[in-house]
């Protein structure tokens, strides 16, 4: 009997030692939202339920040597990750105390996002002017902008929602279109217009506040113009070849007229409000359909 007990104890000790000396965990894993994508690094915000929040909420994540994969486990490059992606990050547990905290990832996996639907768009529209970039974090979108950030969310039923602007500000526009290939067709801004009515229409009925598809056409006999700082500027027919720095923006359009602009921020070429305009050499520039157009001073 004593022999049996001794053998049993020996086996238990062997199993305990084997477990203690066995493979260790690969590292610490947490879920985070991508805030910035840099050269070989990410700036992320850890999910509120993540244990790493005891150390910090924001992390600069080094990607050197890290395995990066998509939702299906297929290999990605760091540049394939984008702003507002949800990712699962694995690292060795070492955190450099700084602001933001610094870690080096061994693995980064992009997580599946929900596809936006018409019903969800209707719910989002109820928030009106309070809609922010954060409201679209849960949904799968792709970046189609050039200079300006424009995220396109294809709807499950067809059509798309286009959210444009700069991450530092509230979205400049949130446009709903019935197609998903171009932002330049008839649309409504869901913060201002009736989503149900737009979706049920055949697309030929003008919507209040919707874009005139001949937007850059002249209004009557008036040339396309904008008033800025008490002066009239005429819109060029073709976009500028250069991008404009955000620091050069001095204001945004505030009203539309069918005739000659009478007040600062008023145009006769776009019913859309809040288009940014900037001071440039020789005149002004206006951002229209996510391209900058030069505006020369009208003759006095």
mmCIF file of N, CA and C in Angstrom, residues 9-72:
data_model
loop_
_atom_site.group_PDB
_atom_site.id
_atom_site.type_symbol
_atom_site.label_atom_id
_atom_site.label_comp_id
_atom_site.label_asym_id
_atom_site.label_seq_id
_atom_site.Cartn_x
_atom_site.Cartn_y
_atom_site.Cartn_z
ATOM 1 N N UNK A 9 2.355 9.579 -5.644
ATOM 2 C CA UNK A 9 2.934 10.886 -5.338
ATOM 3 C C UNK A 9 4.014 11.239 -6.337
ATOM 4 N N UNK A 10 4.847 10.242 -6.696
ATOM 5 C CA UNK A 10 5.922 10.481 -7.663
ATOM 6 C C UNK A 10 5.363 10.885 -9.022
ATOM 7 N N UNK A 11 4.275 10.227 -9.432
ATOM 8 C CA UNK A 11 3.655 10.567 -10.716
ATOM 9 C C UNK A 11 3.081 11.982 -10.698
ATOM 10 N N UNK A 12 2.434 12.327 -9.572
ATOM 11 C CA UNK A 12 1.875 13.668 -9.461
ATOM 12 C C UNK A 12 2.957 14.732 -9.502
ATOM 13 N N UNK A 13 4.077 14.458 -8.797
ATOM 14 C CA UNK A 13 5.203 15.403 -8.820
ATOM 15 C C UNK A 13 5.773 15.540 -10.221
ATOM 16 N N UNK A 14 5.839 14.428 -10.945
ATOM 17 C CA UNK A 14 6.369 14.449 -12.307
ATOM 18 C C UNK A 14 5.480 15.310 -13.212
ATOM 19 N N UNK A 15 4.151 15.123 -13.071
ATOM 20 C CA UNK A 15 3.208 15.903 -13.873
ATOM 21 C C UNK A 15 3.295 17.385 -13.527
ATOM 22 N N UNK A 16 3.449 17.711 -12.217
ATOM 23 C CA UNK A 16 3.551 19.102 -11.795
ATOM 24 C C UNK A 16 4.795 19.768 -12.366
ATOM 25 N N UNK A 17 5.932 19.055 -12.299
ATOM 26 C CA UNK A 17 7.183 19.594 -12.834
ATOM 27 C C UNK A 17 7.086 19.761 -14.342
ATOM 28 N N UNK A 18 6.459 18.786 -15.010
ATOM 29 C CA UNK A 18 6.319 18.862 -16.470
ATOM 30 C C UNK A 18 5.472 20.064 -16.861
ATOM 31 N N UNK A 19 4.412 20.292 -16.081
ATOM 32 C CA UNK A 19 3.549 21.431 -16.387
ATOM 33 C C UNK A 19 4.285 22.741 -16.171
ATOM 34 N N UNK A 20 5.080 22.794 -15.081
ATOM 35 C CA UNK A 20 5.822 24.013 -14.780
ATOM 36 C C UNK A 20 6.891 24.292 -15.815
ATOM 37 N N UNK A 21 7.453 23.252 -16.405
ATOM 38 C CA UNK A 21 8.531 23.408 -17.377
ATOM 39 C C UNK A 21 8.031 23.373 -18.813
ATOM 40 N N UNK A 22 6.714 23.191 -18.990
ATOM 41 C CA UNK A 22 6.145 23.084 -20.331
ATOM 42 C C UNK A 22 6.110 24.414 -21.041
ATOM 43 N N UNK A 23 5.515 24.434 -22.279
ATOM 44 C CA UNK A 23 5.459 25.652 -23.077
ATOM 45 C C UNK A 23 4.724 26.773 -22.334
ATOM 46 N N UNK A 24 5.254 27.981 -22.378
ATOM 47 C CA UNK A 24 4.619 29.137 -21.765
ATOM 48 C C UNK A 24 3.713 29.820 -22.782
ATOM 49 N N UNK A 25 2.855 30.716 -22.283
ATOM 50 C CA UNK A 25 1.995 31.464 -23.187
ATOM 51 C C UNK A 25 2.844 32.265 -24.165
ATOM 52 N N UNK A 26 2.343 32.429 -25.385
ATOM 53 C CA UNK A 26 3.077 33.158 -26.414
ATOM 54 C C UNK A 26 3.199 34.635 -26.090
ATOM 55 N N UNK A 27 2.294 35.161 -25.296
ATOM 56 C CA UNK A 27 2.347 36.570 -24.953
ATOM 57 C C UNK A 27 1.013 37.071 -24.473
ATOM 58 N N UNK A 28 0.927 38.393 -24.370
ATOM 59 C CA UNK A 28 -0.300 39.048 -23.934
ATOM 60 C C UNK A 28 -1.075 39.499 -25.171
ATOM 61 N N UNK A 29 -2.378 39.267 -25.182
ATOM 62 C CA UNK A 29 -3.215 39.624 -26.329
ATOM 63 C C UNK A 29 -4.318 40.580 -25.880
ATOM 64 N N UNK A 30 -4.558 41.616 -26.671
ATOM 65 C CA UNK A 30 -5.654 42.535 -26.381
ATOM 66 C C UNK A 30 -6.217 43.087 -27.682
ATOM 67 N N UNK A 31 -7.432 43.623 -27.597
ATOM 68 C CA UNK A 31 -8.119 44.207 -28.753
ATOM 69 C C UNK A 31 -7.999 45.720 -28.699
ATOM 70 N N UNK A 32 -7.816 46.346 -29.871
ATOM 71 C CA UNK A 32 -7.621 47.795 -29.897
ATOM 72 C C UNK A 32 -8.144 48.387 -31.196
ATOM 73 N N UNK A 33 -8.357 49.695 -31.174
ATOM 74 C CA UNK A 33 -8.790 50.463 -32.344
ATOM 75 C C UNK A 33 -7.596 51.238 -32.889
ATOM 76 N N UNK A 34 -7.364 51.138 -34.193
ATOM 77 C CA UNK A 34 -6.242 51.838 -34.821
ATOM 78 C C UNK A 34 -6.544 53.324 -34.952
ATOM 79 N N UNK A 35 -5.670 54.163 -34.387
ATOM 80 C CA UNK A 35 -5.807 55.622 -34.495
ATOM 81 C C UNK A 35 -4.923 56.201 -35.582
ATOM 82 N N UNK A 36 -3.726 55.624 -35.747
ATOM 83 C CA UNK A 36 -2.797 56.087 -36.772
ATOM 84 C C UNK A 36 -2.000 54.903 -37.289
ATOM 85 N N UNK A 37 -1.636 54.965 -38.567
ATOM 86 C CA UNK A 37 -0.745 53.971 -39.166
ATOM 87 C C UNK A 37 0.512 54.698 -39.591
ATOM 88 N N UNK A 38 1.645 54.333 -38.995
ATOM 89 C CA UNK A 38 2.907 54.984 -39.315
ATOM 90 C C UNK A 38 3.836 54.046 -40.066
ATOM 91 N N UNK A 39 5.070 54.475 -40.239
ATOM 92 C CA UNK A 39 6.074 53.639 -40.888
ATOM 93 C C UNK A 39 6.540 52.578 -39.900
ATOM 94 N N UNK A 40 6.019 51.366 -40.047
ATOM 95 C CA UNK A 40 6.431 50.274 -39.166
ATOM 96 C C UNK A 40 5.848 50.332 -37.775
ATOM 97 N N UNK A 41 4.748 51.078 -37.594
ATOM 98 C CA UNK A 41 4.153 51.154 -36.266
ATOM 99 C C UNK A 41 2.671 51.518 -36.365
ATOM 100 N N UNK A 42 1.968 51.295 -35.277
ATOM 101 C CA UNK A 42 0.573 51.684 -35.156
ATOM 102 C C UNK A 42 0.393 52.466 -33.864
ATOM 103 N N UNK A 43 -0.524 53.419 -33.877
ATOM 104 C CA UNK A 43 -0.984 54.039 -32.640
ATOM 105 C C UNK A 43 -2.389 53.517 -32.414
ATOM 106 N N UNK A 44 -2.612 52.863 -31.273
ATOM 107 C CA UNK A 44 -3.896 52.223 -31.022
ATOM 108 C C UNK A 44 -4.449 52.638 -29.664
ATOM 109 N N UNK A 45 -5.772 52.495 -29.543
ATOM 110 C CA UNK A 45 -6.451 52.691 -28.265
ATOM 111 C C UNK A 45 -6.979 51.335 -27.818
ATOM 112 N N UNK A 46 -6.541 50.879 -26.652
ATOM 113 C CA UNK A 46 -6.933 49.561 -26.159
ATOM 114 C C UNK A 46 -8.414 49.551 -25.794
ATOM 115 N N UNK A 47 -9.071 48.428 -26.076
ATOM 116 C CA UNK A 47 -10.465 48.253 -25.706
ATOM 117 C C UNK A 47 -10.613 48.417 -24.198
ATOM 118 N N UNK A 48 -11.737 48.998 -23.781
ATOM 119 C CA UNK A 48 -11.934 49.303 -22.363
ATOM 120 C C UNK A 48 -11.876 48.066 -21.473
ATOM 121 N N UNK A 49 -12.180 46.897 -22.021
ATOM 122 C CA UNK A 49 -12.177 45.663 -21.227
ATOM 123 C C UNK A 49 -10.818 44.971 -21.216
ATOM 124 N N UNK A 50 -9.831 45.539 -21.908
ATOM 125 C CA UNK A 50 -8.516 44.902 -21.999
ATOM 126 C C UNK A 50 -7.722 45.099 -20.709
ATOM 127 N N UNK A 51 -7.025 44.041 -20.300
ATOM 128 C CA UNK A 51 -6.216 44.103 -19.086
ATOM 129 C C UNK A 51 -5.082 45.114 -19.172
ATOM 130 N N UNK A 52 -4.609 45.393 -20.387
ATOM 131 C CA UNK A 52 -3.485 46.321 -20.535
ATOM 132 C C UNK A 52 -3.877 47.739 -20.156
ATOM 133 N N UNK A 53 -5.170 48.024 -20.026
ATOM 134 C CA UNK A 53 -5.609 49.365 -19.638
ATOM 135 C C UNK A 53 -5.120 49.732 -18.239
ATOM 136 N N UNK A 54 -4.679 48.727 -17.466
ATOM 137 C CA UNK A 54 -4.102 49.030 -16.151
ATOM 138 C C UNK A 54 -2.782 49.783 -16.297
ATOM 139 N N UNK A 55 -2.138 49.634 -17.469
ATOM 140 C CA UNK A 55 -0.875 50.327 -17.724
ATOM 141 C C UNK A 55 -1.072 51.613 -18.510
ATOM 142 N N UNK A 56 -1.923 51.552 -19.545
ATOM 143 C CA UNK A 56 -2.157 52.721 -20.397
ATOM 144 C C UNK A 56 -3.365 52.446 -21.270
ATOM 145 N N UNK A 57 -3.914 53.518 -21.860
ATOM 146 C CA UNK A 57 -5.017 53.321 -22.798
ATOM 147 C C UNK A 57 -4.546 53.399 -24.241
ATOM 148 N N UNK A 58 -3.493 54.201 -24.519
ATOM 149 C CA UNK A 58 -2.932 54.315 -25.870
ATOM 150 C C UNK A 58 -1.560 53.672 -25.926
ATOM 151 N N UNK A 59 -1.299 52.995 -27.058
ATOM 152 C CA UNK A 59 -0.028 52.297 -27.232
ATOM 153 C C UNK A 59 0.551 52.579 -28.613
ATOM 154 N N UNK A 60 1.843 52.832 -28.636
ATOM 155 C CA UNK A 60 2.580 52.843 -29.890
ATOM 156 C C UNK A 60 3.098 51.424 -30.095
ATOM 157 N N UNK A 61 2.659 50.789 -31.171
ATOM 158 C CA UNK A 61 2.928 49.368 -31.389
ATOM 159 C C UNK A 61 3.957 49.197 -32.499
ATOM 160 N N UNK A 62 5.141 48.734 -32.158
ATOM 161 C CA UNK A 62 6.149 48.429 -33.156
ATOM 162 C C UNK A 62 5.791 47.164 -33.909
ATOM 163 N N UNK A 63 5.971 47.183 -35.233
ATOM 164 C CA UNK A 63 5.566 46.041 -36.058
ATOM 165 C C UNK A 63 6.731 45.254 -36.626
ATOM 166 N N UNK A 64 7.958 45.631 -36.279
ATOM 167 C CA UNK A 64 9.125 44.921 -36.805
ATOM 168 C C UNK A 64 9.092 43.454 -36.409
ATOM 169 N N UNK A 65 9.076 42.574 -37.396
ATOM 170 C CA UNK A 65 9.049 41.133 -37.143
ATOM 171 C C UNK A 65 7.677 40.575 -36.818
ATOM 172 N N UNK A 66 6.657 41.420 -36.751
ATOM 173 C CA UNK A 66 5.313 40.953 -36.389
ATOM 174 C C UNK A 66 4.640 40.254 -37.560
ATOM 175 N N UNK A 67 3.862 39.239 -37.259
ATOM 176 C CA UNK A 67 3.013 38.585 -38.260
ATOM 177 C C UNK A 67 1.705 39.360 -38.324
ATOM 178 N N UNK A 68 1.333 39.829 -39.509
ATOM 179 C CA UNK A 68 0.120 40.630 -39.684
ATOM 180 C C UNK A 68 -0.826 39.869 -40.601
ATOM 181 N N UNK A 69 -2.069 39.666 -40.148
ATOM 182 C CA UNK A 69 -3.023 38.864 -40.926
ATOM 183 C C UNK A 69 -4.379 39.564 -40.983
ATOM 184 N N UNK A 70 -5.185 39.182 -41.982
ATOM 185 C CA UNK A 70 -6.528 39.740 -42.105
ATOM 186 C C UNK A 70 -7.532 38.897 -41.340
ATOM 187 N N UNK A 71 -8.817 39.164 -41.588
ATOM 188 C CA UNK A 71 -9.882 38.479 -40.862
ATOM 189 C C UNK A 71 -9.886 36.970 -41.089
ATOM 190 N N UNK A 72 -9.332 36.527 -42.216
ATOM 191 C CA UNK A 72 -9.314 35.104 -42.546
ATOM 192 C C UNK A 72 -7.961 34.463 -42.285
#
